[in-house]
Amino acid sequence: MGKLLKVNNLSIKFSQKRQDSVTILRDIEISLNPGKTLCVVGESGCGKTTLGRVLAGLLPYSSGTYHFLESEVSEMKGKDKIDFRKNVQLIHQNPYESLNPTSMVFDIIANPIRKHKGIKNTTKLYAEVTRLLENVGLTPVTDFVDKYPSHLSGGQRQRVSIARVLAMDPKFIVVDEATSMIDTSLRISLLKTLKDIQERTNISYFFITHDLALGRYFARDQEMMVMYLGKVIEKGNTEDFIHNPLHPYSKAILSAAAGNSGLLDEPSEFENYQLGGTEIPSFKNIPSGCPLHPRCPQKIEGLCEKLVPKLIEKSDGHSVACHLHDEQK
Ligand SMILES: Nc1ncnc2c1ncn2[C@@H]1O[C@H](COP(=O)(O)OP(=O)(O)OP(=O)(O)O)[C@@H](O)[C@H]1O
Ligand SMILES: [Mg+2]
């Protein structure tokens, strides 16, 4: 089967009034097949949401290419554009904002079905709404159809917003910190629902999270990538990445996460791996060479501050952008 999406050399600049433009995403390369998940991690402000919004077609990119089902997204017109908008959806952090407070659950889900599938008959609509609510675990459905968002808990609202997104029959969903406002106990259950939907429908996910343990759970046997200051610095199979991180930044975030989440099964060499300094460089002042070099404990003097490392594949599907791993496999 062909690629679902392919991004090459993509960058995004924001121009700010009375200030120079800032480049937020740089040289992004992504490819994703149908039915697969790519999880992205990285500290706050590194560009995860910006990338998610680009992939969801909500933000234009400044350079590079983005092909969805072989068509260049920035050139899509007419029916192709309508299909793209239907096929690509985003579930974001705050289900309070994404649901219309004055609509009942039935209408919240029935409206996109009316619009995209042209179903007008109420019996058929009810059957379809029922199927979608059951899909996201809101049962018995009769307890939910006539409720307003304010009657529901945060977890239930997020399930309604997922059902609404699924009403479009999308092929690809950007899931941006979608469980961060939900109680820990319900988080796994919601993610399991999304994974079950993937098994049934072959949907693909771009899963954005701060939480490495959650990312590991959601992207098990799939792919994980790490961003730092708008660049992808490591990418690989999730378990390979968790057990054998190559980039100093990846080692540091895994080390920080290992202590509090039981993320790693056994102690490892990078358990106490820490970056130097506390100041996170800003996009307005991106360090020369490797952007991590001012904080990197393994910096190679005379090289890392001068030359930007390329993302190089070290073993099957496991790539890293770091001068410590410069030679090709
Ligand atoms: N419209 C915009 N104009 C200018 N700068 C922006 C715009 N949108 C985002 N940014 C900047 O882009 C950078 C990346 O932001 P983004 O929200 O993508 O990060 P993130 O990795 O999702 O962070 P978090 O983990 O906190 O959600 C930030 O420095 C942010 O201020
Ligand atoms: Mg974000």
XYZ file of C-alpha atoms and ligand atoms in Angstrom:
361
model
C 0.000 0.000 0.000
C 1.226 3.537 -0.759
C 2.144 6.158 1.780
C -0.683 8.015 3.438
C 1.413 11.115 3.850
C 4.906 12.283 3.120
C 6.559 15.486 4.270
C 9.894 16.617 2.850
C 12.142 19.413 3.961
C 9.221 21.339 5.415
C 9.740 24.597 7.272
C 7.401 27.145 8.752
C 8.072 30.775 9.519
C 5.865 33.105 11.468
C 6.185 36.759 10.673
C 5.646 38.989 13.626
C 4.621 42.613 13.424
C 7.529 45.009 13.765
C 9.861 42.063 14.278
C 11.799 39.707 12.083
C 10.116 36.460 11.159
C 10.920 33.429 13.284
C 11.397 29.984 11.834
C 9.611 27.470 14.032
C 9.805 24.220 12.087
C 12.941 23.345 10.178
C 13.719 20.588 7.641
C 10.916 18.300 8.771
C 10.833 14.836 7.139
C 7.925 12.539 7.930
C 6.290 9.607 6.255
C 3.348 7.629 7.526
C 1.539 4.574 6.197
C -2.159 3.767 6.555
C -3.028 2.214 9.913
C 0.170 3.465 11.610
C 0.977 5.807 14.474
C 3.778 8.327 14.765
C 4.235 9.747 18.240
C 6.067 13.046 18.731
C 7.643 14.108 22.010
C 9.730 17.084 23.080
C 9.666 19.842 25.658
C 7.105 22.613 25.734
C 7.427 25.063 22.864
C 9.534 22.832 20.577
C 6.900 23.000 17.816
C 4.764 19.869 18.252
C 1.397 21.632 17.999
C 2.617 23.790 15.114
C 3.618 20.633 13.218
C 0.314 18.948 14.105
C -1.597 21.940 12.767
C 0.404 21.890 9.537
C -0.312 18.163 9.104
C -4.008 18.803 9.800
C -4.027 21.429 7.028
C -4.747 24.255 9.466
C -1.500 26.160 8.949
C 0.270 26.894 5.684
C 3.935 25.939 5.478
C 6.632 28.272 4.219
C 8.744 25.821 2.228
C 9.092 22.127 1.487
C 6.427 19.664 0.406
C 3.534 17.852 2.050
C 1.928 15.068 0.064
C -1.276 13.474 1.298
C -2.314 10.421 -0.737
C 0.206 11.549 -3.345
C -1.263 15.052 -3.793
C 0.597 18.190 -2.748
C -1.530 19.757 -0.010
C -0.713 23.398 -0.803
C -1.907 22.885 -4.378
C -5.152 21.087 -3.603
C -8.311 22.600 -5.048
C -12.006 21.792 -5.339
C -12.975 18.205 -4.539
C -9.412 17.215 -3.554
C -9.379 19.950 -0.942
C -12.808 18.969 0.386
C -11.687 15.321 0.592
C -8.488 16.339 2.394
C -10.488 18.370 4.936
C -12.702 15.347 5.565
C -9.851 12.827 5.668
C -7.631 14.771 8.039
C -8.916 15.672 11.482
C -7.540 17.030 14.730
C -8.485 16.202 18.292
C -7.101 18.791 20.629
C -6.417 19.169 24.257
C -9.509 21.002 25.322
C -12.845 19.258 24.688
C -14.557 22.234 26.375
C -13.588 24.495 23.498
C -14.188 22.092 20.654
C -17.852 21.319 21.379
C -20.738 23.693 20.790
C -22.292 24.205 24.266
C -25.738 24.868 22.814
C -25.978 21.619 20.818
C -27.116 18.250 22.132
C -24.745 15.306 21.715
C -27.056 13.913 19.011
C -26.699 17.054 16.873
C -22.992 17.454 17.567
C -22.454 14.099 15.873
C -25.364 14.127 13.417
C -24.412 17.490 11.841
C -21.156 16.327 10.250
C -22.907 13.109 9.115
C -25.630 15.178 7.425
C -23.010 17.358 5.814
C -20.451 14.795 4.721
C -22.503 11.683 4.098
C -25.700 13.396 2.995
C -27.807 11.271 5.374
C -30.991 13.214 6.185
C -33.381 10.470 7.306
C -33.667 10.675 11.110
C -33.843 6.895 11.661
C -30.676 6.390 9.621
C -29.000 9.325 11.369
C -29.909 7.890 14.761
C -28.452 4.507 13.790
C -25.208 6.154 12.667
C -24.943 8.346 15.794
C -25.561 5.223 17.910
C -22.808 3.319 16.128
C -20.328 6.178 16.660
C -21.182 6.678 20.337
C -20.816 2.934 20.911
C -17.473 3.069 19.123
C -16.133 5.560 21.664
C -17.647 3.721 24.634
C -20.497 6.127 25.462
C -23.089 3.510 26.348
C -25.958 3.091 26.858
C -26.319 5.603 24.067
C -29.743 6.736 25.345
C -27.978 8.188 28.416
C -25.985 10.571 26.203
C -27.843 11.562 23.008
C -29.988 14.266 24.595
C -27.317 15.693 26.892
C -25.516 19.017 26.407
C -21.705 19.211 26.775
C -22.124 20.897 30.180
C -23.853 17.724 31.470
C -20.794 15.591 30.693
C -17.477 14.950 32.411
C -14.206 15.956 30.706
C -13.568 12.352 29.615
C -17.085 11.991 28.211
C -16.759 15.291 26.314
C -13.484 14.142 24.801
C -15.231 10.928 23.702
C -17.987 13.004 22.075
C -15.374 15.069 20.228
C -13.716 11.851 19.042
C -17.096 10.483 17.867
C -17.685 13.740 15.968
C -14.298 13.445 14.279
C -14.977 9.777 13.419
C -18.293 10.807 11.842
C -16.226 12.141 8.930
C -14.583 8.719 8.334
C -11.126 10.315 8.412
C -7.981 8.505 7.310
C -5.654 10.493 9.558
C -6.091 12.126 12.972
C -3.714 14.483 14.753
C -4.150 13.784 18.468
C -2.686 16.782 20.316
C -2.334 16.144 24.068
C -5.916 14.940 23.850
C -5.927 13.194 27.206
C -4.042 15.766 29.242
C -7.209 17.232 30.773
C -8.613 13.832 31.653
C -8.137 11.933 34.926
C -5.237 9.513 34.807
C -7.576 6.593 35.425
C -9.617 7.371 32.305
C -6.656 8.266 30.112
C -5.610 4.738 29.237
C -9.190 3.735 28.568
C -9.591 6.591 26.072
C -6.290 5.759 24.365
C -7.323 2.112 24.171
C -10.511 3.234 22.450
C -8.425 5.123 19.855
C -6.173 2.090 19.349
C -9.190 -0.215 18.920
C -10.591 2.183 16.324
C -7.256 2.025 14.483
C -7.424 -1.794 14.386
C -10.935 -1.687 12.978
C -10.598 1.186 10.510
C -6.893 1.365 9.553
C -6.793 5.019 10.575
C -3.381 6.672 11.133
C -2.455 8.898 14.065
C 0.054 11.667 14.686
C 0.125 11.511 18.466
C 1.510 14.529 20.339
C 2.402 14.137 23.985
C 4.644 15.415 26.784
C 4.344 12.099 28.506
C 6.851 9.530 27.255
C 5.164 6.669 29.088
C 1.852 7.521 27.444
C 3.575 7.826 24.065
C 5.232 4.460 24.574
C 1.859 2.893 25.374
C 0.067 4.486 22.438
C 2.814 3.985 19.856
C 3.879 0.479 20.938
C 5.371 -1.380 17.949
C 5.075 1.856 15.988
C 7.273 4.943 15.661
C 8.356 7.715 17.956
C 10.173 10.922 17.096
C 11.773 13.601 19.228
C 11.763 17.308 18.410
C 14.096 19.956 19.722
C 13.726 23.631 18.776
C 11.621 22.840 15.725
C 13.772 20.039 14.351
C 13.429 16.269 14.402
C 16.535 15.032 16.214
C 15.729 11.325 16.552
C 13.202 8.921 15.101
C 12.771 5.189 15.454
C 10.701 2.211 16.413
C 9.257 3.028 19.840
C 10.850 0.158 21.809
C 14.179 0.582 20.031
C 14.116 4.269 20.883
C 13.131 3.724 24.551
C 15.834 1.090 25.137
C 18.525 2.473 22.907
C 18.217 6.255 22.588
C 21.043 7.724 20.558
C 20.729 11.480 20.919
C 21.943 13.121 24.168
C 18.661 15.053 24.343
C 16.641 11.816 24.046
C 18.755 10.246 26.804
C 18.068 13.248 29.019
C 14.286 13.248 28.542
C 14.148 9.472 29.028
C 16.250 9.793 32.142
C 13.932 12.485 33.513
C 10.848 10.408 32.730
C 12.246 7.102 33.992
C 12.202 8.135 37.634
C 8.562 9.040 37.910
C 6.607 6.855 35.549
C 8.116 3.384 35.577
C 8.775 4.008 31.901
C 11.857 1.843 31.723
C 11.711 -1.778 32.747
C 15.261 -1.947 34.061
C 17.963 0.520 35.129
C 20.002 1.729 32.233
C 23.205 3.549 31.510
C 21.417 6.845 30.897
C 19.370 6.780 34.084
C 21.094 9.827 35.510
C 21.792 11.564 32.255
C 21.351 15.319 32.523
C 21.747 18.320 30.276
C 23.799 21.286 31.355
C 22.263 24.709 31.979
C 18.641 25.463 32.628
C 17.987 28.071 29.987
C 16.165 26.736 26.962
C 17.360 28.584 23.859
C 14.632 30.440 22.010
C 13.587 30.393 18.369
C 14.744 33.982 18.073
C 18.228 32.939 18.993
C 18.786 29.394 17.770
C 22.326 28.254 18.630
C 24.697 27.722 15.720
C 25.601 24.182 14.654
C 23.731 21.582 16.681
C 20.950 23.489 18.513
C 21.593 21.405 21.661
C 25.311 22.152 21.886
C 25.130 24.760 24.714
C 23.382 22.174 26.932
C 24.984 18.950 25.681
C 27.212 16.957 28.079
C 28.792 15.104 25.141
C 29.513 18.138 22.961
C 32.492 17.719 20.623
C 34.428 20.998 20.842
C 35.154 22.626 17.514
C 32.456 20.622 15.700
C 29.040 20.738 17.385
C 28.864 24.536 17.620
C 29.833 24.867 13.954
C 28.074 22.240 11.879
C 24.376 21.343 11.878
C 24.142 17.535 12.181
C 22.053 15.731 9.571
C 19.395 13.155 10.422
C 21.179 9.901 9.557
C 19.727 6.375 9.631
C 21.836 4.269 12.008
C 19.888 1.019 11.954
C 16.603 -0.039 10.391
C 14.302 2.946 10.734
C 16.294 4.439 13.627
C 17.694 7.855 12.699
C 19.531 10.482 14.690
C 20.900 13.987 14.060
C 24.027 14.090 16.236
C 27.744 14.358 15.442
C 28.464 11.508 17.894
C 26.744 9.250 15.354
C 27.866 10.902 12.157
C 28.997 7.891 10.140
C 26.414 6.277 7.879
C 25.314 2.729 8.920
N 1.022 32.016 15.240
C 2.232 32.066 15.805
N 3.029 33.160 15.639
C 4.260 33.222 16.196
N 4.804 32.222 16.929
C 4.056 31.139 17.141
C 2.739 30.986 16.584
N 2.245 29.775 16.968
C 3.209 29.194 17.715
N 4.294 30.013 17.817
C 5.538 29.700 18.527
O 6.008 28.472 18.052
C 6.727 27.783 19.067
C 6.237 26.366 19.138
O 4.936 26.362 19.686
P 4.052 25.026 19.745
O 2.741 25.396 20.343
O 4.060 24.372 18.418
O 4.906 24.141 20.769
P 4.524 22.773 21.488
O 5.704 21.872 21.307
O 3.201 22.291 21.040
O 4.456 23.224 23.026
P 3.558 22.630 24.206
O 4.200 21.337 24.577
O 3.685 23.659 25.294
O 2.155 22.479 23.715
C 6.527 28.594 20.334
O 7.700 29.340 20.565
C 5.356 29.470 20.019
O 5.437 30.670 20.739
Mg 1.379 21.963 22.009
